[in-house]
Amino acid sequence: MHIPDAFLPLPQAALYWVIACIFIIFALRWSRSEMSEENIPLIAVLAAGIFAIQAFNLPIGMGTSGHLIGGALAAIVLGSPYAGIFVLTIVLIIQGIIFGDGGITSMGANIINMGVIGGFVGYYGYIGLKKITNQIYLSAGIAAWAACFIAALACALELAVAGTFPLIPGMVAMGVYHAVIGVIEGVITAGALYLIIQARPDMVPEKVKSIIKKDNNM
Amino acid sequence: MEDTVTQNPMSITLFVIAGLIIAFIIGSGAVFFASDNPDGLESAALFVQNAKELFGQSPEDGDPEAIGTGTFEFKAPIPDYTLERGEGVDVLIALFGISLTFIVVFGLARGLHRKS
């Protein structure tokens, strides 16, 4: 879902950069207030893992491939949508500048789609679903799917405004492909959350890993 | 009543090593096993320029960026994660990217934490 430079006119790309920078400032504030010596290694390993998985395109049929985005994963594991923005911003900067994966001018839009939308939909989707289902991993999987799907629709909308994609065909194609890619996002997010909770439960915030136990005596 | 998943934590060093090994395996695997098909955005771009059917296969010579309206161009030093010098070099590039991401995030996070 990395938008290349060719897909956005410069004025619109600049506007997305401005919006992205506002969220990056909030993400930096989050990092200064919430990061600790204990969770810094988790954040770094998570970013390295997201970089690796984003490079691994899995076939999804329809002549298309897909990979994890990771904004939802980082936000859920670290307990804040701003964590998703923090991690994805750095990953996207490295990918864009060194590997040409996603554009430079369009990087603001990519940060909005994968970091901001991925982080917010992933985190608040997870918290909401966990309250309803009382299932940690199911909630994480569904929230990550939704984060991927909604980010794809936002991307299609941005490209329609840019005049690159026609609105309806663009939304349909992005929606169909990312509805399937989202399944990969959901499975990997749930799996990674499970592994991290098993390995270092103390690194995952209480609000993320806590579940409500039903009391049969009531 | 709140209940929490609890396990004996593995050491932080082991956690980092295990995480990086998993990332290295995934990154190396991508060199050999990643699909050559375009990703979701590229496939959508091919579809809207009538170069592929929605559920059909993608053309081998399709150019997703042909539809672009942007004018800015940037040449990355290692475009598409390859220098086209063989799979061994591509594996090293993947390991470089993973390591660089880890170091940058770790260093930045440490710096921000110390400042706070």
Coordinates of C-alpha atoms in Angstrom, one line a residue:
Chain A
M1 CA 0.0 0.0 0.0
H2 CA 3.0 2.2 -0.4
I3 CA 2.0 5.2 -2.6
P4 CA 4.8 6.1 -5.1
D5 CA 5.7 9.7 -5.9
A6 CA 4.0 9.4 -9.3
F7 CA 0.6 9.0 -7.8
L8 CA 0.2 12.3 -6.0
P9 CA 0.5 15.9 -7.3
L10 CA 3.0 17.9 -5.1
P11 CA 0.5 20.3 -3.5
Q12 CA -1.7 17.4 -2.2
A13 CA 1.4 15.4 -1.2
A14 CA 2.5 18.5 0.8
L15 CA -0.9 18.7 2.5
Y16 CA -0.6 15.0 3.6
W17 CA 2.9 15.7 4.9
V18 CA 1.6 18.6 7.1
I19 CA -1.2 16.4 8.5
A20 CA 1.3 13.5 9.0
C21 CA 3.7 15.8 10.9
I22 CA 1.0 16.8 13.4
F23 CA 0.5 13.1 14.2
I24 CA 4.3 12.6 14.3
I25 CA 4.6 15.3 16.9
F26 CA 2.0 13.6 19.0
A27 CA 3.8 10.3 18.5
L28 CA 7.1 11.8 19.6
R29 CA 5.3 13.1 22.7
W30 CA 4.0 9.6 23.4
S31 CA 7.4 8.2 23.0
R32 CA 8.9 10.6 25.5
S33 CA 6.2 10.0 28.1
E34 CA 5.4 6.3 27.7
M35 CA 8.7 4.7 26.6
S36 CA 10.8 3.0 29.3
E37 CA 14.1 1.2 29.4
E38 CA 12.1 -2.0 29.5
N39 CA 9.9 -1.6 26.4
I40 CA 12.5 0.1 24.1
P41 CA 13.9 -3.3 23.0
L42 CA 10.3 -4.4 22.2
I43 CA 9.7 -1.3 20.1
A44 CA 12.9 -1.8 18.2
V45 CA 12.4 -5.5 17.6
L46 CA 8.8 -4.9 16.5
A47 CA 10.0 -2.3 14.0
A48 CA 12.6 -4.7 12.6
G49 CA 10.0 -7.4 12.3
I50 CA 7.5 -5.1 10.6
F51 CA 10.2 -4.1 8.1
A52 CA 11.0 -7.8 7.4
I53 CA 7.3 -8.8 7.0
Q54 CA 6.5 -5.8 4.8
A55 CA 9.2 -7.1 2.3
F56 CA 7.5 -10.5 2.2
N57 CA 4.7 -10.4 -0.4
L58 CA 2.4 -13.4 -0.1
P59 CA 0.2 -14.5 -3.0
I60 CA -3.5 -13.8 -2.4
G61 CA -4.8 -14.9 -5.8
M62 CA -6.3 -12.5 -8.4
G63 CA -2.8 -11.9 -9.7
T64 CA -2.0 -10.0 -6.6
S65 CA 0.2 -10.2 -3.5
G66 CA 0.0 -8.7 0.0
H67 CA 2.0 -8.1 3.1
L68 CA 1.6 -7.0 6.7
I69 CA 1.2 -3.2 7.2
G70 CA 2.0 -3.4 10.9
G71 CA 0.4 -0.2 12.3
A72 CA -2.2 -2.1 14.1
L73 CA 0.3 -4.6 15.5
A74 CA 2.6 -1.9 16.9
A75 CA -0.4 0.1 18.4
I76 CA -2.0 -3.0 20.0
V77 CA 1.2 -4.5 21.4
L78 CA 2.4 -1.1 22.8
G79 CA -1.0 0.1 23.9
S80 CA -1.3 3.3 22.0
P81 CA -2.2 4.4 18.4
Y82 CA 0.8 6.8 18.6
A83 CA 3.1 3.8 18.9
G84 CA 1.9 2.6 15.5
I85 CA 2.6 6.1 14.1
F86 CA 6.1 6.2 15.7
V87 CA 7.1 2.7 14.4
L88 CA 5.6 3.0 11.0
T89 CA 7.0 6.5 10.4
I90 CA 10.6 5.3 10.9
V91 CA 10.0 2.1 8.9
L92 CA 8.5 4.1 6.0
I93 CA 11.3 6.7 6.0
I94 CA 13.9 3.9 5.7
Q95 CA 11.9 2.0 3.1
G96 CA 11.3 5.2 1.0
I97 CA 14.8 6.8 1.2
I98 CA 16.9 3.6 0.9
F99 CA 14.8 1.1 -0.9
G100 CA 12.4 3.2 -3.0
D101 CA 9.4 1.4 -1.4
G102 CA 6.9 4.2 -1.4
G103 CA 7.6 7.8 -2.5
I104 CA 9.3 10.7 -0.8
T105 CA 6.7 13.3 -1.5
S106 CA 3.9 10.7 -0.9
M107 CA 5.4 9.5 2.4
G108 CA 3.1 11.8 4.4
A109 CA 0.1 10.1 2.8
N110 CA 1.7 6.7 3.5
I111 CA 2.3 7.6 7.1
I112 CA -1.4 8.7 7.4
N113 CA -2.7 5.5 5.9
M114 CA -0.4 2.9 7.5
G115 CA 0.6 4.6 10.7
V116 CA -2.2 6.9 11.7
I117 CA -5.2 5.0 10.3
G118 CA -3.6 1.7 10.9
G119 CA -2.7 2.7 14.5
F120 CA -6.0 4.3 15.4
V121 CA -8.3 1.7 13.8
G122 CA -6.2 -1.1 15.0
Y123 CA -5.9 0.0 18.6
Y124 CA -9.4 1.3 19.3
G125 CA -10.9 -1.5 17.2
Y126 CA -9.0 -3.9 19.4
I127 CA -10.1 -2.3 22.7
G128 CA -13.7 -2.1 21.6
L129 CA -13.8 -5.7 20.3
K130 CA -12.0 -7.0 23.4
K131 CA -14.7 -5.5 25.6
I132 CA -17.4 -7.2 23.5
T133 CA -15.9 -10.6 22.8
N134 CA -13.5 -11.0 25.8
Q135 CA -11.1 -12.6 23.3
I136 CA -7.6 -11.1 23.1
Y137 CA -6.4 -12.7 19.9
L138 CA -9.6 -12.8 18.0
S139 CA -10.1 -9.1 18.7
A140 CA -6.5 -8.3 17.6
G141 CA -7.0 -10.2 14.4
I142 CA -10.3 -8.5 13.5
A143 CA -9.1 -5.1 14.4
A144 CA -5.9 -5.5 12.3
W145 CA -8.1 -6.7 9.4
A146 CA -10.2 -3.6 9.7
A147 CA -7.1 -1.4 10.0
C148 CA -5.8 -2.7 6.7
F149 CA -9.2 -2.5 4.9
I150 CA -10.0 1.0 6.1
A151 CA -6.5 2.3 5.3
A152 CA -6.8 0.9 1.8
L153 CA -10.1 2.7 1.3
A154 CA -8.5 5.9 2.6
C155 CA -5.7 5.4 0.1
A156 CA -8.2 4.9 -2.8
L157 CA -9.9 8.1 -1.7
E158 CA -6.7 10.1 -1.7
L159 CA -5.8 8.8 -5.1
A160 CA -9.3 9.7 -6.4
V161 CA -8.8 13.2 -5.1
A162 CA -5.4 13.3 -6.8
G163 CA -7.1 12.2 -10.1
T164 CA -5.0 9.1 -10.3
F165 CA -7.8 6.6 -9.6
P166 CA -11.4 6.9 -10.6
L167 CA -13.3 6.9 -7.3
I168 CA -15.6 3.9 -7.5
P169 CA -13.4 1.4 -9.4
G170 CA -10.5 2.5 -7.2
M171 CA -12.4 1.9 -4.0
V172 CA -13.7 -1.4 -5.3
A173 CA -10.3 -2.7 -6.4
M174 CA -8.5 -1.5 -3.2
G175 CA -11.3 -2.8 -1.1
V176 CA -11.4 -6.3 -2.7
Y177 CA -7.7 -6.8 -2.7
H178 CA -7.1 -5.5 0.9
A179 CA -10.1 -7.4 2.3
V180 CA -8.0 -10.5 1.4
I181 CA -4.7 -8.9 2.4
G182 CA -6.3 -7.9 5.7
V183 CA -6.6 -11.6 6.6
I184 CA -2.8 -11.9 6.4
E185 CA -2.7 -8.7 8.6
G186 CA -5.1 -10.2 11.1
V187 CA -3.4 -13.6 11.4
I188 CA 0.1 -12.2 11.8
T189 CA -1.0 -9.6 14.2
A190 CA -2.8 -12.1 16.4
G191 CA 0.1 -14.5 16.2
A192 CA 2.7 -11.9 17.0
L193 CA 0.7 -10.6 20.0
Y194 CA 0.4 -14.2 21.3
L195 CA 4.2 -14.8 21.0
I196 CA 5.0 -11.5 22.7
I197 CA 2.6 -12.1 25.5
Q198 CA 4.0 -15.6 26.0
A199 CA 7.6 -14.4 25.9
R200 CA 7.4 -11.1 27.9
P201 CA 3.9 -10.5 29.3
D202 CA 5.4 -7.7 31.4
M203 CA 6.2 -5.6 28.3
V204 CA 2.6 -5.6 27.1
P205 CA 0.4 -2.9 28.9
E206 CA -2.2 -4.2 31.3
K207 CA -5.0 -2.6 29.4
V208 CA -4.0 -4.6 26.3
K209 CA -3.6 -8.1 27.9
S210 CA -6.3 -7.9 30.6
I211 CA -9.5 -9.8 30.0
I212 CA -12.7 -9.7 32.1
K213 CA -13.4 -13.0 33.8
K214 CA -17.1 -13.8 34.0
D215 CA -18.1 -14.5 37.6
N216 CA -20.5 -17.6 37.7
N217 CA -21.7 -16.8 41.2
M218 CA -23.4 -13.6 40.2
Chain B
M1 CA -12.8 -9.2 37.9
E2 CA -9.6 -8.5 36.0
D3 CA -7.5 -11.5 34.9
T4 CA -4.1 -11.3 33.2
V5 CA -2.1 -13.6 31.1
T6 CA 1.1 -14.3 33.0
Q7 CA 4.2 -16.4 32.1
N8 CA 7.7 -16.4 33.3
P9 CA 9.4 -13.7 31.2
M10 CA 12.4 -14.6 29.1
S11 CA 15.4 -12.4 29.5
I12 CA 15.4 -9.2 27.5
T13 CA 18.6 -10.2 25.7
L14 CA 17.1 -13.5 24.6
F15 CA 13.9 -11.7 23.6
V16 CA 15.8 -9.3 21.3
I17 CA 18.0 -12.1 19.8
A18 CA 14.9 -14.3 19.2
G19 CA 13.0 -11.4 17.7
L20 CA 15.8 -10.5 15.4
I21 CA 16.4 -14.1 14.3
I22 CA 12.7 -14.4 13.4
A23 CA 12.9 -11.1 11.5
F24 CA 16.1 -12.3 9.7
I25 CA 14.4 -15.6 8.7
I26 CA 11.4 -13.7 7.4
G27 CA 13.5 -11.2 5.5
S28 CA 15.7 -13.9 4.0
G29 CA 12.7 -16.0 3.1
A30 CA 11.2 -13.0 1.2
V31 CA 14.2 -13.1 -1.2
F32 CA 13.4 -16.6 -2.3
F33 CA 9.7 -17.1 -1.7
A34 CA 8.0 -13.7 -2.0
S35 CA 5.3 -13.5 -4.7
D36 CA 6.3 -11.6 -8.0
N37 CA 2.7 -10.4 -8.4
P38 CA 2.0 -6.7 -7.8
D39 CA 0.8 -5.7 -4.3
G40 CA -2.8 -4.6 -3.7
L41 CA -2.2 -0.9 -4.6
E42 CA -0.3 -1.8 -7.8
S43 CA -3.0 -4.3 -8.8
A44 CA -5.6 -1.7 -8.2
A45 CA -3.6 0.7 -10.4
L46 CA -3.5 -1.9 -13.2
F47 CA -7.2 -2.5 -12.8
V48 CA -8.2 1.1 -13.1
Q49 CA -6.1 1.6 -16.2
N50 CA -7.8 -1.5 -17.7
A51 CA -4.5 -3.5 -17.8
K52 CA -6.1 -6.3 -15.7
E53 CA -9.4 -7.7 -14.7
L54 CA -10.4 -7.3 -11.0
F55 CA -10.1 -11.1 -10.3
G56 CA -7.8 -11.9 -13.3
Q57 CA -4.0 -12.4 -13.4
S58 CA -1.7 -9.4 -13.7
P59 CA 0.2 -8.7 -16.9
E60 CA 3.9 -9.4 -16.7
D61 CA 4.8 -6.2 -18.5
G62 CA 2.2 -4.0 -16.7
D63 CA 3.3 -0.7 -15.3
P64 CA 1.2 0.3 -12.3
E65 CA 2.8 3.8 -12.2
A66 CA 1.8 4.6 -15.8
I67 CA -1.4 6.2 -14.5
G68 CA 0.5 8.6 -12.2
T69 CA 0.0 12.3 -12.3
G70 CA 2.9 13.3 -9.9
T71 CA 6.0 14.9 -11.2
F72 CA 8.6 14.3 -8.5
E73 CA 11.3 11.6 -9.1
F74 CA 13.7 10.1 -6.6
K75 CA 16.2 7.4 -7.2
A76 CA 16.7 5.2 -4.2
P77 CA 20.2 3.7 -3.7
I78 CA 18.8 0.1 -3.4
P79 CA 15.5 0.2 -5.3
D80 CA 13.0 -2.7 -4.7
Y81 CA 15.4 -4.2 -2.1
T82 CA 17.8 -5.5 -4.7
L83 CA 21.0 -4.6 -6.5
E84 CA 20.4 -7.4 -9.1
R85 CA 23.6 -9.1 -8.2
G86 CA 22.1 -12.4 -7.1
E87 CA 20.1 -13.8 -4.3
G88 CA 23.0 -13.9 -1.9
V89 CA 23.4 -10.1 -2.1
D90 CA 19.6 -9.7 -1.8
V91 CA 19.7 -11.6 1.5
L92 CA 22.4 -9.3 2.8
I93 CA 20.4 -6.3 1.7
A94 CA 17.4 -7.7 3.6
L95 CA 19.5 -8.3 6.7
F96 CA 20.9 -4.7 6.3
G97 CA 17.4 -3.2 6.2
I98 CA 16.2 -5.1 9.2
S99 CA 19.4 -4.3 11.2
L100 CA 19.2 -0.6 10.2
T101 CA 15.6 -0.4 11.3
F102 CA 16.3 -2.0 14.6
I103 CA 19.3 0.3 15.2
V104 CA 17.5 3.5 14.2
V105 CA 14.4 2.8 16.3
F106 CA 16.4 1.6 19.3
G107 CA 18.8 4.7 19.1
L108 CA 15.9 7.2 18.6
A109 CA 13.8 5.6 21.3
R110 CA 16.8 5.6 23.7
G111 CA 17.6 9.2 22.9
L112 CA 14.0 10.4 23.3
H113 CA 13.6 8.5 26.6
R114 CA 16.9 10.0 28.0
K115 CA 15.8 13.5 27.0
S116 CA 12.5 13.0 28.9

